[in-house]
């Protein structure tokens, strides 16, 4: 495992030299370390690059780490990881991704993650994306996440991308079974000429299923972000989506959230707000002794927390 | 002018045998009466069916009526009406449309209205759509409205469609100049197997322009509604859109509002909520002596007011 991987792992998955429990480290398309545990079996996928991760029913308080790193330019890494989470399991999955480029060529990671949750299973899925290095070659991360929630199961997805990634296109789809719940918290900051696109599509298929989708983003520099979400309510269910974006410098944002109620007992709500930081907010912090720039940083920091 | 036209005019434009001021009555694609005034000149369009309405600068407190009626099936009426509203004018434009069908064939009205407002002009534009008659032939109203707002001008569009129209596709576009404002209040109720589509696209082009778009709708029976809006903020401006829909019986609704901020000083907000009437609301009215059906009617009535 090279030094850049070590640094990237630290940034995306709080790596401090080792992982506790099950893990697989992917480095430039190769496996740089793997460990299964009694309850969590990590296997190479047959016929496609990637993993099959089987989490035994009833597994509690365990964490699976599957970070992926691209440490130089001219790499286009594509990986398929499938998670099968057994009934009543309650686990954390950490899938950070770091892309480093010091060269002129593109460095790209494209992770396709599928989650299949059994009855009453619970998953906290953490995904952190980062780009580093001084090369002109663009750093691209294009995650695809597909979630199938069994009866009464719960998946919380906590996804963060704070600068350094030149281009990202995130696609997240979910199909929710009876009484299952999906919560997504997305935080994105783009700077320079970065572009970030996120696209959510959640189908509330099972009775009393629910989704809560909260996206907070900051577009700075000349960066551009596009947010799109579709919530389909096909039965008695609740859906909420919220999209707040802060603009700074010449940043631009487009938000297109769609609600589709095809059942009388579907209750769907959406809110969106795009704008720059209110002058009063900045003024308030300036009276406390901060400069205008410091005040703006503070507000953005709090907003993305 | 036939009896059905008389009834339709009463429903869509509060007609009581005559109009005060400028008017043009369109009946089955023909002119059934026209009157200009000193300040408001109504002329036939050259080369296309429809009217050119010239409102002189400074015209105050006048109303123009341009109702259109289709009184039998097998009529497909297409009309282009252009309004040129002079500087500092302050007028009301009433453009109701009624479609009656007792036959098996389709009855359709497609009105394409353009509004060009001069500096500081103000317009209240009222548009009411209704379908009547017992025929199986479908009643279709497809209004297209295109608004160009000059500096400091104001247009308020009040649009109502309460049942009887089998299919409607409403397209409204607006381009807003400096300090101009556009307000749209849409109220729609669909029943049976009716479908209604509304599509708004407003471009905030001039500094300090603003748009406020409020859609309230009720989908009953097996009816289906689609709402879509796009607000483009290209300068310092404010945009707000709100879309509330009540579902009853097997009614279904899709809402896709889009915010597009391409300027750091664009402040855009959207809210949407789709769902059926809350149980508590019904219960409250039931304790006051209303039946469940009466309570629901009361709530819907208030919602669409």
PDB file of N, CA, C and O in Angstrom, chain A residues 224 247-276, chain B residues 224 247-276:
ATOM      1  N   UNK A 224     -20.464  24.532 -10.632  1.00  0.00           N
ATOM      2  CA  UNK A 224     -21.881  24.347 -10.952  1.00  0.00           C
ATOM      3  C   UNK A 224     -22.375  23.024 -10.376  1.00  0.00           C
ATOM      4  O   UNK A 224     -21.718  22.001 -10.473  1.00  0.00           O
ATOM      5  N   UNK A 247     -24.952  29.955  -2.562  1.00  0.00           N
ATOM      6  CA  UNK A 247     -24.115  30.405  -3.667  1.00  0.00           C
ATOM      7  C   UNK A 247     -23.064  31.390  -3.145  1.00  0.00           C
ATOM      8  O   UNK A 247     -23.363  32.224  -2.297  1.00  0.00           O
ATOM      9  N   UNK A 248     -21.849  31.269  -3.651  1.00  0.00           N
ATOM     10  CA  UNK A 248     -20.821  32.259  -3.326  1.00  0.00           C
ATOM     11  C   UNK A 248     -20.004  32.519  -4.584  1.00  0.00           C
ATOM     12  O   UNK A 248     -19.973  31.676  -5.499  1.00  0.00           O
ATOM     13  N   UNK A 249     -19.342  33.662  -4.637  1.00  0.00           N
ATOM     14  CA  UNK A 249     -18.608  34.071  -5.848  1.00  0.00           C
ATOM     15  C   UNK A 249     -19.516  33.910  -7.090  1.00  0.00           C
ATOM     16  O   UNK A 249     -20.600  34.484  -7.091  1.00  0.00           O
ATOM     17  N   UNK A 250     -19.100  33.088  -8.083  1.00  0.00           N
ATOM     18  CA  UNK A 250     -19.952  32.915  -9.266  1.00  0.00           C
ATOM     19  C   UNK A 250     -20.578  31.511  -9.359  1.00  0.00           C
ATOM     20  O   UNK A 250     -20.919  31.032 -10.442  1.00  0.00           O
ATOM     21  N   UNK A 251     -20.693  30.868  -8.213  1.00  0.00           N
ATOM     22  CA  UNK A 251     -21.270  29.521  -8.198  1.00  0.00           C
ATOM     23  C   UNK A 251     -22.719  29.503  -8.665  1.00  0.00           C
ATOM     24  O   UNK A 251     -23.453  30.461  -8.445  1.00  0.00           O
ATOM     25  N   UNK A 252     -23.118  28.418  -9.333  1.00  0.00           N
ATOM     26  CA  UNK A 252     -24.496  28.299  -9.831  1.00  0.00           C
ATOM     27  C   UNK A 252     -25.075  26.924  -9.480  1.00  0.00           C
ATOM     28  O   UNK A 252     -24.352  25.927  -9.397  1.00  0.00           O
ATOM     29  N   UNK A 253     -26.390  26.886  -9.286  1.00  0.00           N
ATOM     30  CA  UNK A 253     -27.062  25.658  -8.870  1.00  0.00           C
ATOM     31  C   UNK A 253     -28.414  25.529  -9.567  1.00  0.00           C
ATOM     32  O   UNK A 253     -29.135  26.509  -9.709  1.00  0.00           O
ATOM     33  N   UNK A 254     -28.713  24.327  -9.999  1.00  0.00           N
ATOM     34  CA  UNK A 254     -30.049  24.010 -10.500  1.00  0.00           C
ATOM     35  C   UNK A 254     -30.635  22.901  -9.636  1.00  0.00           C
ATOM     36  O   UNK A 254     -29.958  21.907  -9.368  1.00  0.00           O
ATOM     37  N   UNK A 255     -31.880  23.082  -9.183  1.00  0.00           N
ATOM     38  CA  UNK A 255     -32.523  22.043  -8.359  1.00  0.00           C
ATOM     39  C   UNK A 255     -33.849  21.659  -8.976  1.00  0.00           C
ATOM     40  O   UNK A 255     -34.682  22.518  -9.243  1.00  0.00           O
ATOM     41  N   UNK A 256     -34.038  20.380  -9.232  1.00  0.00           N
ATOM     42  CA  UNK A 256     -35.281  19.889  -9.811  1.00  0.00           C
ATOM     43  C   UNK A 256     -35.790  18.697  -9.019  1.00  0.00           C
ATOM     44  O   UNK A 256     -35.447  17.562  -9.299  1.00  0.00           O
ATOM     45  N   UNK A 257     -36.558  18.976  -7.988  1.00  0.00           N
ATOM     46  CA  UNK A 257     -37.095  17.896  -7.182  1.00  0.00           C
ATOM     47  C   UNK A 257     -38.503  17.556  -7.668  1.00  0.00           C
ATOM     48  O   UNK A 257     -39.287  18.452  -7.928  1.00  0.00           O
ATOM     49  N   UNK A 258     -38.784  16.300  -7.794  1.00  0.00           N
ATOM     50  CA  UNK A 258     -40.087  15.907  -8.310  1.00  0.00           C
ATOM     51  C   UNK A 258     -40.820  15.015  -7.313  1.00  0.00           C
ATOM     52  O   UNK A 258     -40.227  14.129  -6.704  1.00  0.00           O
ATOM     53  N   UNK A 259     -42.104  15.305  -7.136  1.00  0.00           N
ATOM     54  CA  UNK A 259     -42.944  14.478  -6.268  1.00  0.00           C
ATOM     55  C   UNK A 259     -44.000  13.823  -7.139  1.00  0.00           C
ATOM     56  O   UNK A 259     -44.629  14.489  -7.952  1.00  0.00           O
ATOM     57  N   UNK A 260     -44.188  12.543  -6.957  1.00  0.00           N
ATOM     58  CA  UNK A 260     -45.135  11.825  -7.795  1.00  0.00           C
ATOM     59  C   UNK A 260     -46.016  10.963  -6.895  1.00  0.00           C
ATOM     60  O   UNK A 260     -45.592   9.916  -6.407  1.00  0.00           O
ATOM     61  N   UNK A 261     -47.231  11.455  -6.647  1.00  0.00           N
ATOM     62  CA  UNK A 261     -48.144  10.740  -5.753  1.00  0.00           C
ATOM     63  C   UNK A 261     -49.151   9.965  -6.573  1.00  0.00           C
ATOM     64  O   UNK A 261     -50.015  10.556  -7.205  1.00  0.00           O
ATOM     65  N   UNK A 262     -49.020   8.652  -6.604  1.00  0.00           N
ATOM     66  CA  UNK A 262     -49.968   7.856  -7.374  1.00  0.00           C
ATOM     67  C   UNK A 262     -50.874   7.043  -6.448  1.00  0.00           C
ATOM     68  O   UNK A 262     -51.494   6.074  -6.869  1.00  0.00           O
ATOM     69  N   UNK A 263     -50.939   7.466  -5.187  1.00  0.00           N
ATOM     70  CA  UNK A 263     -51.846   6.823  -4.237  1.00  0.00           C
ATOM     71  C   UNK A 263     -52.381   7.903  -3.315  1.00  0.00           C
ATOM     72  O   UNK A 263     -51.637   8.792  -2.900  1.00  0.00           O
ATOM     73  N   UNK A 264     -53.659   7.824  -3.004  1.00  0.00           N
ATOM     74  CA  UNK A 264     -54.306   8.880  -2.214  1.00  0.00           C
ATOM     75  C   UNK A 264     -53.693   9.011  -0.807  1.00  0.00           C
ATOM     76  O   UNK A 264     -53.714  10.089  -0.203  1.00  0.00           O
ATOM     77  N   UNK A 265     -53.103   7.944  -0.297  1.00  0.00           N
ATOM     78  CA  UNK A 265     -52.501   8.005   1.034  1.00  0.00           C
ATOM     79  C   UNK A 265     -51.001   8.289   1.009  1.00  0.00           C
ATOM     80  O   UNK A 265     -50.317   8.087   2.011  1.00  0.00           O
ATOM     81  N   UNK A 266     -50.502   8.709  -0.128  1.00  0.00           N
ATOM     82  CA  UNK A 266     -49.099   9.143  -0.200  1.00  0.00           C
ATOM     83  C   UNK A 266     -49.034  10.598   0.242  1.00  0.00           C
ATOM     84  O   UNK A 266     -49.771  11.432  -0.262  1.00  0.00           O
ATOM     85  N   UNK A 267     -48.183  10.889   1.202  1.00  0.00           N
ATOM     86  CA  UNK A 267     -48.007  12.271   1.654  1.00  0.00           C
ATOM     87  C   UNK A 267     -46.582  12.694   1.343  1.00  0.00           C
ATOM     88  O   UNK A 267     -45.629  12.175   1.924  1.00  0.00           O
ATOM     89  N   UNK A 268     -46.441  13.598   0.391  1.00  0.00           N
ATOM     90  CA  UNK A 268     -45.113  13.975  -0.091  1.00  0.00           C
ATOM     91  C   UNK A 268     -44.890  15.483   0.067  1.00  0.00           C
ATOM     92  O   UNK A 268     -45.770  16.280  -0.242  1.00  0.00           O
ATOM     93  N   UNK A 269     -43.741  15.833   0.539  1.00  0.00           N
ATOM     94  CA  UNK A 269     -43.418  17.241   0.776  1.00  0.00           C
ATOM     95  C   UNK A 269     -42.032  17.551   0.234  1.00  0.00           C
ATOM     96  O   UNK A 269     -41.126  16.729   0.313  1.00  0.00           O
ATOM     97  N   UNK A 270     -41.889  18.733  -0.293  1.00  0.00           N
ATOM     98  CA  UNK A 270     -40.563  19.163  -0.726  1.00  0.00           C
ATOM     99  C   UNK A 270     -40.328  20.636  -0.420  1.00  0.00           C
ATOM    100  O   UNK A 270     -41.236  21.450  -0.525  1.00  0.00           O
ATOM    101  N   UNK A 271     -39.103  20.960  -0.069  1.00  0.00           N
ATOM    102  CA  UNK A 271     -38.694  22.354   0.067  1.00  0.00           C
ATOM    103  C   UNK A 271     -37.339  22.541  -0.606  1.00  0.00           C
ATOM    104  O   UNK A 271     -36.488  21.672  -0.540  1.00  0.00           O
ATOM    105  N   UNK A 272     -37.153  23.695  -1.207  1.00  0.00           N
ATOM    106  CA  UNK A 272     -35.845  24.017  -1.774  1.00  0.00           C
ATOM    107  C   UNK A 272     -35.573  25.500  -1.615  1.00  0.00           C
ATOM    108  O   UNK A 272     -36.494  26.313  -1.700  1.00  0.00           O
ATOM    109  N   UNK A 273     -34.351  25.835  -1.359  1.00  0.00           N
ATOM    110  CA  UNK A 273     -33.970  27.244  -1.297  1.00  0.00           C
ATOM    111  C   UNK A 273     -32.554  27.391  -1.834  1.00  0.00           C
ATOM    112  O   UNK A 273     -31.650  26.649  -1.466  1.00  0.00           O
ATOM    113  N   UNK A 274     -32.393  28.338  -2.745  1.00  0.00           N
ATOM    114  CA  UNK A 274     -31.070  28.629  -3.299  1.00  0.00           C
ATOM    115  C   UNK A 274     -30.809  30.122  -3.125  1.00  0.00           C
ATOM    116  O   UNK A 274     -31.667  30.937  -3.442  1.00  0.00           O
ATOM    117  N   UNK A 275     -29.647  30.458  -2.630  1.00  0.00           N
ATOM    118  CA  UNK A 275     -29.329  31.878  -2.504  1.00  0.00           C
ATOM    119  C   UNK A 275     -28.001  32.066  -1.809  1.00  0.00           C
ATOM    120  O   UNK A 275     -27.388  31.111  -1.340  1.00  0.00           O
ATOM    121  N   UNK A 276     -27.533  33.311  -1.761  1.00  0.00           N
ATOM    122  CA  UNK A 276     -26.283  33.520  -1.044  1.00  0.00           C
ATOM    123  C   UNK A 276     -26.578  33.781   0.428  1.00  0.00           C
ATOM    124  O   UNK A 276     -27.734  33.900   0.833  1.00  0.00           O
TER     125      UNK A 276
ATOM    126  N   UNK B 224     -55.908  12.914 -13.020  1.00  0.00           N
ATOM    127  CA  UNK B 224     -54.458  13.018 -12.874  1.00  0.00           C
ATOM    128  C   UNK B 224     -53.999  14.423 -13.247  1.00  0.00           C
ATOM    129  O   UNK B 224     -54.424  14.990 -14.246  1.00  0.00           O
ATOM    130  N   UNK B 247     -55.242  15.277  -2.607  1.00  0.00           N
ATOM    131  CA  UNK B 247     -55.710  14.071  -3.286  1.00  0.00           C
ATOM    132  C   UNK B 247     -57.000  13.590  -2.625  1.00  0.00           C
ATOM    133  O   UNK B 247     -57.117  13.627  -1.402  1.00  0.00           O
ATOM    134  N   UNK B 248     -57.951  13.156  -3.445  1.00  0.00           N
ATOM    135  CA  UNK B 248     -59.161  12.536  -2.907  1.00  0.00           C
ATOM    136  C   UNK B 248     -59.526  11.363  -3.804  1.00  0.00           C
ATOM    137  O   UNK B 248     -59.125  11.329  -4.969  1.00  0.00           O
ATOM    138  N   UNK B 249     -60.284  10.407  -3.274  1.00  0.00           N
ATOM    139  CA  UNK B 249     -60.613   9.176  -4.006  1.00  0.00           C
ATOM    140  C   UNK B 249     -59.321   8.568  -4.594  1.00  0.00           C
ATOM    141  O   UNK B 249     -58.374   8.329  -3.850  1.00  0.00           O
ATOM    142  N   UNK B 250     -59.268   8.401  -5.954  1.00  0.00           N
ATOM    143  CA  UNK B 250     -58.044   7.831  -6.550  1.00  0.00           C
ATOM    144  C   UNK B 250     -57.235   8.852  -7.356  1.00  0.00           C
ATOM    145  O   UNK B 250     -56.475   8.497  -8.254  1.00  0.00           O
ATOM    146  N   UNK B 251     -57.413  10.112  -7.030  1.00  0.00           N
ATOM    147  CA  UNK B 251     -56.692  11.165  -7.753  1.00  0.00           C
ATOM    148  C   UNK B 251     -55.185  11.059  -7.567  1.00  0.00           C
ATOM    149  O   UNK B 251     -54.717  10.635  -6.516  1.00  0.00           O
ATOM    150  N   UNK B 252     -54.440  11.427  -8.610  1.00  0.00           N
ATOM    151  CA  UNK B 252     -52.972  11.367  -8.543  1.00  0.00           C
ATOM    152  C   UNK B 252     -52.352  12.668  -9.073  1.00  0.00           C
ATOM    153  O   UNK B 252     -52.920  13.328  -9.938  1.00  0.00           O
ATOM    154  N   UNK B 253     -51.204  13.006  -8.521  1.00  0.00           N
ATOM    155  CA  UNK B 253     -50.541  14.268  -8.876  1.00  0.00           C
ATOM    156  C   UNK B 253     -49.028  14.075  -8.968  1.00  0.00           C
ATOM    157  O   UNK B 253     -48.436  13.376  -8.138  1.00  0.00           O
ATOM    158  N   UNK B 254     -48.421  14.671  -9.974  1.00  0.00           N
ATOM    159  CA  UNK B 254     -46.963  14.745 -10.074  1.00  0.00           C
ATOM    160  C   UNK B 254     -46.555  16.213 -10.080  1.00  0.00           C
ATOM    161  O   UNK B 254     -47.134  16.997 -10.822  1.00  0.00           O
ATOM    162  N   UNK B 255     -45.584  16.577  -9.251  1.00  0.00           N
ATOM    163  CA  UNK B 255     -45.115  17.964  -9.221  1.00  0.00           C
ATOM    164  C   UNK B 255     -43.616  17.995  -9.442  1.00  0.00           C
ATOM    165  O   UNK B 255     -42.876  17.310  -8.744  1.00  0.00           O
ATOM    166  N   UNK B 256     -43.174  18.749 -10.419  1.00  0.00           N
ATOM    167  CA  UNK B 256     -41.749  18.872 -10.716  1.00  0.00           C
ATOM    168  C   UNK B 256     -41.373  20.340 -10.854  1.00  0.00           C
ATOM    169  O   UNK B 256     -41.437  20.903 -11.938  1.00  0.00           O
ATOM    170  N   UNK B 257     -41.040  20.952  -9.745  1.00  0.00           N
ATOM    171  CA  UNK B 257     -40.653  22.357  -9.793  1.00  0.00           C
ATOM    172  C   UNK B 257     -39.143  22.453  -9.863  1.00  0.00           C
ATOM    173  O   UNK B 257     -38.434  21.741  -9.165  1.00  0.00           O
ATOM    174  N   UNK B 258     -38.648  23.307 -10.714  1.00  0.00           N
ATOM    175  CA  UNK B 258     -37.212  23.405 -10.883  1.00  0.00           C
ATOM    176  C   UNK B 258     -36.741  24.832 -10.611  1.00  0.00           C
ATOM    177  O   UNK B 258     -37.375  25.796 -11.029  1.00  0.00           O
ATOM    178  N   UNK B 259     -35.657  24.943  -9.852  1.00  0.00           N
ATOM    179  CA  UNK B 259     -35.048  26.240  -9.594  1.00  0.00           C
ATOM    180  C   UNK B 259     -33.677  26.254 -10.258  1.00  0.00           C
ATOM    181  O   UNK B 259     -32.915  25.309 -10.111  1.00  0.00           O
ATOM    182  N   UNK B 260     -33.370  27.312 -10.957  1.00  0.00           N
ATOM    183  CA  UNK B 260     -32.104  27.372 -11.670  1.00  0.00           C
ATOM    184  C   UNK B 260     -31.469  28.734 -11.391  1.00  0.00           C
ATOM    185  O   UNK B 260     -31.871  29.749 -11.951  1.00  0.00           O
ATOM    186  N   UNK B 261     -30.498  28.739 -10.487  1.00  0.00           N
ATOM    187  CA  UNK B 261     -29.851  29.993 -10.108  1.00  0.00           C
ATOM    188  C   UNK B 261     -28.516  30.102 -10.825  1.00  0.00           C
ATOM    189  O   UNK B 261     -27.584  29.369 -10.523  1.00  0.00           O
ATOM    190  N   UNK B 262     -28.440  31.000 -11.799  1.00  0.00           N
ATOM    191  CA  UNK B 262     -27.177  31.163 -12.521  1.00  0.00           C
ATOM    192  C   UNK B 262     -26.529  32.502 -12.180  1.00  0.00           C
ATOM    193  O   UNK B 262     -25.687  32.989 -12.910  1.00  0.00           O
ATOM    194  N   UNK B 263     -26.960  33.079 -11.066  1.00  0.00           N
ATOM    195  CA  UNK B 263     -26.350  34.319 -10.593  1.00  0.00           C
ATOM    196  C   UNK B 263     -26.321  34.265  -9.072  1.00  0.00           C
ATOM    197  O   UNK B 263     -27.266  33.809  -8.445  1.00  0.00           O
ATOM    198  N   UNK B 264     -25.217  34.726  -8.496  1.00  0.00           N
ATOM    199  CA  UNK B 264     -25.043  34.603  -7.042  1.00  0.00           C
ATOM    200  C   UNK B 264     -26.091  35.391  -6.272  1.00  0.00           C
ATOM    201  O   UNK B 264     -26.432  35.042  -5.133  1.00  0.00           O
ATOM    202  N   UNK B 265     -26.678  36.411  -6.871  1.00  0.00           N
ATOM    203  CA  UNK B 265     -27.688  37.218  -6.180  1.00  0.00           C
ATOM    204  C   UNK B 265     -29.120  36.804  -6.510  1.00  0.00           C
ATOM    205  O   UNK B 265     -30.060  37.527  -6.237  1.00  0.00           O
ATOM    206  N   UNK B 266     -29.253  35.630  -7.118  1.00  0.00           N
ATOM    207  CA  UNK B 266     -30.594  35.084  -7.348  1.00  0.00           C
ATOM    208  C   UNK B 266     -31.016  34.359  -6.084  1.00  0.00           C
ATOM    209  O   UNK B 266     -30.282  33.513  -5.577  1.00  0.00           O
ATOM    210  N   UNK B 267     -32.182  34.694  -5.545  1.00  0.00           N
ATOM    211  CA  UNK B 267     -32.694  34.009  -4.359  1.00  0.00           C
ATOM    212  C   UNK B 267     -33.972  33.282  -4.743  1.00  0.00           C
ATOM    213  O   UNK B 267     -34.985  33.904  -5.048  1.00  0.00           O
ATOM    214  N   UNK B 268     -33.911  31.958  -4.773  1.00  0.00           N
ATOM    215  CA  UNK B 268     -35.036  31.166  -5.272  1.00  0.00           C
ATOM    216  C   UNK B 268     -35.507  30.180  -4.207  1.00  0.00           C
ATOM    217  O   UNK B 268     -34.695  29.521  -3.563  1.00  0.00           O
ATOM    218  N   UNK B 269     -36.811  30.094  -4.053  1.00  0.00           N
ATOM    219  CA  UNK B 269     -37.385  29.217  -3.032  1.00  0.00           C
ATOM    220  C   UNK B 269     -38.528  28.413  -3.632  1.00  0.00           C
ATOM    221  O   UNK B 269     -39.280  28.928  -4.452  1.00  0.00           O
ATOM    222  N   UNK B 270     -38.644  27.193  -3.196  1.00  0.00           N
ATOM    223  CA  UNK B 270     -39.792  26.404  -3.619  1.00  0.00           C
ATOM    224  C   UNK B 270     -40.330  25.535  -2.490  1.00  0.00           C
ATOM    225  O   UNK B 270     -39.572  24.993  -1.697  1.00  0.00           O
ATOM    226  N   UNK B 271     -41.638  25.392  -2.462  1.00  0.00           N
ATOM    227  CA  UNK B 271     -42.262  24.437  -1.541  1.00  0.00           C
ATOM    228  C   UNK B 271     -43.318  23.638  -2.289  1.00  0.00           C
ATOM    229  O   UNK B 271     -44.003  24.182  -3.140  1.00  0.00           O
ATOM    230  N   UNK B 272     -43.451  22.382  -1.935  1.00  0.00           N
ATOM    231  CA  UNK B 272     -44.518  21.572  -2.525  1.00  0.00           C
ATOM    232  C   UNK B 272     -45.034  20.591  -1.484  1.00  0.00           C
ATOM    233  O   UNK B 272     -44.265  20.078  -0.680  1.00  0.00           O
ATOM    234  N   UNK B 273     -46.327  20.359  -1.513  1.00  0.00           N
ATOM    235  CA  UNK B 273     -46.905  19.354  -0.618  1.00  0.00           C
ATOM    236  C   UNK B 273     -48.054  18.672  -1.331  1.00  0.00           C
ATOM    237  O   UNK B 273     -48.911  19.327  -1.920  1.00  0.00           O
ATOM    238  N   UNK B 274     -48.028  17.359  -1.312  1.00  0.00           N
ATOM    239  CA  UNK B 274     -49.120  16.574  -1.912  1.00  0.00           C
ATOM    240  C   UNK B 274     -49.631  15.609  -0.858  1.00  0.00           C
ATOM    241  O   UNK B 274     -48.838  14.929  -0.207  1.00  0.00           O
ATOM    242  N   UNK B 275     -50.937  15.544  -0.695  1.00  0.00           N
ATOM    243  CA  UNK B 275     -51.468  14.576   0.244  1.00  0.00           C
ATOM    244  C   UNK B 275     -52.963  14.722   0.368  1.00  0.00           C
ATOM    245  O   UNK B 275     -53.559  15.621  -0.207  1.00  0.00           O
ATOM    246  N   UNK B 276     -53.581  13.808   1.116  1.00  0.00           N
ATOM    247  CA  UNK B 276     -55.017  13.978   1.295  1.00  0.00           C
ATOM    248  C   UNK B 276     -55.281  14.856   2.503  1.00  0.00           C
ATOM    249  O   UNK B 276     -54.367  15.213   3.242  1.00  0.00           O
TER     250      UNK B 276
END
